[in-house]
Structure formats: structure tokens, C-alpha cells
mmCIF file of C-alpha atoms in Angstrom:
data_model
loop_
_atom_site.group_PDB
_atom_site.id
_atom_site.type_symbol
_atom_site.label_atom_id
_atom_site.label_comp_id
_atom_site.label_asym_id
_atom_site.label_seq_id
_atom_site.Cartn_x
_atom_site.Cartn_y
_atom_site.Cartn_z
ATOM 1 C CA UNK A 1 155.102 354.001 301.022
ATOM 2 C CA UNK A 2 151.893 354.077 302.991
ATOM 3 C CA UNK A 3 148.366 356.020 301.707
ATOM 4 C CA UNK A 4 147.014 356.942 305.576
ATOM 5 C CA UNK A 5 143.441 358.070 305.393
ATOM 6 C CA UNK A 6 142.886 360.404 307.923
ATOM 7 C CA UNK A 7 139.599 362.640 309.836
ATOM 8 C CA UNK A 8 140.580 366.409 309.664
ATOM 9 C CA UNK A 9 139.917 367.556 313.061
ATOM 10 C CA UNK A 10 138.995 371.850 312.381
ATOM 11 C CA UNK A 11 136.130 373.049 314.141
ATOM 12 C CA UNK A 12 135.573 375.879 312.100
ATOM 13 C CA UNK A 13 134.971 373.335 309.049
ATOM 14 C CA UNK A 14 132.141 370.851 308.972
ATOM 15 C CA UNK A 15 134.222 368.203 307.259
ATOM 16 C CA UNK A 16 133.184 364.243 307.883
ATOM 17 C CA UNK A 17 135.070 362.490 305.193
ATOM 18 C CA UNK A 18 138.506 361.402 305.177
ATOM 19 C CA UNK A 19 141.187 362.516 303.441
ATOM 20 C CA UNK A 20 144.025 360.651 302.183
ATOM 21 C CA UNK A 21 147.829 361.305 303.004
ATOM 22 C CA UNK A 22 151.509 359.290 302.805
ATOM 23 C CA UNK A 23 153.777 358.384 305.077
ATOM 24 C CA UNK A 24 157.099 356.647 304.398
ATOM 25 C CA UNK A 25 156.184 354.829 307.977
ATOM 26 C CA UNK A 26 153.129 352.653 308.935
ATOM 27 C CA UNK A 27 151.271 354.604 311.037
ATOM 28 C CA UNK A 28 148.550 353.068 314.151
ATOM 29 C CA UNK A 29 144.783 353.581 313.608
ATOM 30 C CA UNK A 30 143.421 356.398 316.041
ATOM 31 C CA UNK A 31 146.702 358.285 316.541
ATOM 32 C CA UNK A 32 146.528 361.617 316.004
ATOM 33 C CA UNK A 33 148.914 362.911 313.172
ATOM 34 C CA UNK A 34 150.283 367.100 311.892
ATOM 35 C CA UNK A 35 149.255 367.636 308.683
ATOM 36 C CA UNK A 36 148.745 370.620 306.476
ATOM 37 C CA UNK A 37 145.029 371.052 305.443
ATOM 38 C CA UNK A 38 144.129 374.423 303.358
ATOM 39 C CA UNK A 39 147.281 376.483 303.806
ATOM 40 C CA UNK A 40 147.346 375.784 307.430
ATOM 41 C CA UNK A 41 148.422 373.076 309.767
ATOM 42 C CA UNK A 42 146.221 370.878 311.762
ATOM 43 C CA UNK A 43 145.763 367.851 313.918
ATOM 44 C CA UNK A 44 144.142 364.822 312.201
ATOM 45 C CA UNK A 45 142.877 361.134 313.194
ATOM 46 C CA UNK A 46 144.355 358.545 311.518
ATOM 47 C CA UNK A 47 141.322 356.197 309.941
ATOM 48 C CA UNK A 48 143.552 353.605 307.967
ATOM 49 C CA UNK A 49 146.862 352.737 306.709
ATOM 50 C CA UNK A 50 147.521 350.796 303.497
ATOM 51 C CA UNK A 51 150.671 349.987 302.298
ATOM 52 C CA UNK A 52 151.493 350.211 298.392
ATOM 53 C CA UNK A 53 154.076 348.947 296.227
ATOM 54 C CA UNK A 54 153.746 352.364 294.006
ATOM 55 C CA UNK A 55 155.727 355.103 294.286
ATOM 56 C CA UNK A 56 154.333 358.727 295.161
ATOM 57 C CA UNK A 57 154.124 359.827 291.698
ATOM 58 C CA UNK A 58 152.959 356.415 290.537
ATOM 59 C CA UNK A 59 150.073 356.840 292.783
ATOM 60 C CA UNK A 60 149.612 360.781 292.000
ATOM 61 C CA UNK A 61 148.692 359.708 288.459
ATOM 62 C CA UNK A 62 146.568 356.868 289.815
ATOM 63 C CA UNK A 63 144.700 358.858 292.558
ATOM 64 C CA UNK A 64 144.358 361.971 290.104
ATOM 65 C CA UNK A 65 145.756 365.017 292.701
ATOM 66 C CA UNK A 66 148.771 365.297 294.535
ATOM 67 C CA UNK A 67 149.713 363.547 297.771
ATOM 68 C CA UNK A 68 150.416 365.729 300.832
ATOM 69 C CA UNK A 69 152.817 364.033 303.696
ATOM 70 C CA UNK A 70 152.272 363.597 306.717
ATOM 71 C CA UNK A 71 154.385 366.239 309.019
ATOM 72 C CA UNK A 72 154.346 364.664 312.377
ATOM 73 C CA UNK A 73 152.973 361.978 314.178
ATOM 74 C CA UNK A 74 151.607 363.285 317.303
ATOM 75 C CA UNK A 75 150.993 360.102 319.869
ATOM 76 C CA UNK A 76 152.657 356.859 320.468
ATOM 77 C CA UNK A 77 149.749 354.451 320.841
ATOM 78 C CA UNK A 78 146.243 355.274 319.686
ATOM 79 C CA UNK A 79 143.862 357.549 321.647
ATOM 80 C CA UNK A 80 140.973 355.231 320.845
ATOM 81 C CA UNK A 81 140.507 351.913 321.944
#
């Protein structure tokens, strides 16, 4: 499993932290991802990928809230260089 930080990308929220998803894949720095972000579904910018040994509810209890996935992954090769 892989914990993929990632840059919400919703202009009507001035958010400049990352937040912190899974993925069962590794997933590219700078690719945008689908993800669900308060009760809706938005685009994201992948920050980081770490892999972990854990599983999801391993980590849940280490992290202290619930992972979300990640729906889709939106680009083949970063949009950043």
C-alpha cells in the first residue's frame, strides 16, 4: 500500500497543505489524481508517495483518521517538470 500526499486543487477553498491518501499503486510526483475531498470530488496534485509495509487499518490506527483512496489517476507522466 502507498500513503500519496497530495495538494487539493478547489478554488473556492484556500487550502495550502497537503493531504494524505492511499493507493494500492505507486503513483508519479506532479500527476494529477480524482479524489473525493468534502463530499465532493476533485482534482488533486500528487506531492509524494511512500510506500508502507502496514495495512490500511494498521495505518488508520497509526495516523489517527481514516484513509480515503484515491479514485482515479488522471495523467500518465507528471505535468511538472
Amino acid at each position: 500500500m502507498y500513503l500519496v500526499e497530495v495538494y487539493v486543487t478547489n478554488s473556492s477553498l484556500n487550502i495550502n497543505y497537503p493531504f494524505t491518501y492511499y493507493s494500492e499503486v505507486c503513483i508519479k510526483k506532479y500527476v494529477r489524481v480524482n479524489v473525493r475531498f468534502s463530499n465532493s470530488y476533485t482534482y488533486a496534485l500528487v506531492s509524494n508517495c511512500t510506500y508502507s509495509k502496514l495495512s490500511k487499518e494498521e495505518l488508520e490506527k497509526e495516523l489517527g483518521y481514516k484513509l480515503q483512496p484515491i479514485l482515479k489517476v488522471i495523467d500518465d507522466e507528471p505535468i511538472i517538470n
